[in-house]
Amino acid sequence: MSPEEIATRKVGDAVHLRFAHLGEVFRERAVRLRQLAAGHAMRDYLVFVADVSDAQHHVLNAPRSVGLPTQEFLGEAARQGLSALAFPRWALNHEWQQDLQELLAQLKPRAQGPVLGVIESLQQHSRDDLQLQADRLLSGIMLGL
């Protein structure tokens, strides 16, 4: 679409969206990473990232309720020429922390050494501290992370 077409379309006029198949999103990546790991110099890292993909697959396929922006919110962003879902305009919802804790729980049984230490540290952080860290990352502030 041209910039003019994008600017003149109405909120809610979505072009055809192709949604991912939830059962495949991270599962295929995990399989591919494990294939690449065989005999690779970075085997341990690739297996770890495959484990992360498996954990993401598990979390993505769990029942969830995600808040979506209203038509008014999207319309206001469009009128202002702003990205509706960019931070801080569209703030993080608390679901991300539940997903993080589930990811960590999935990864912990296979984790060792420093990775296990990081997982345990993240599991002990307060909700407020995790939110502060996320806000800093999304704002491009790396100092103090």
PDB file of C-alpha atoms in Angstrom, residues 10 34 48 69 83 93 117 139:
ATOM      1  CA  LYS A  10     -10.239   3.698   8.317  1.00  0.00           C
ATOM      2  CA  ARG A  34      18.706 -29.178  17.464  1.00  0.00           C
ATOM      3  CA  PHE A  48      19.888 -24.005  25.013  1.00  0.00           C
ATOM      4  CA  PRO A  69      -6.479  -1.806  21.854  1.00  0.00           C
ATOM      5  CA  SER A  83       2.492   3.785  15.953  1.00  0.00           C
ATOM      6  CA  ASN A  93       0.114  -5.669  30.444  1.00  0.00           C
ATOM      7  CA  GLY A 117      21.651 -18.766  38.566  1.00  0.00           C
ATOM      8  CA  SER A 139      12.776   2.881  26.420  1.00  0.00           C
TER       9      SER A 139
END
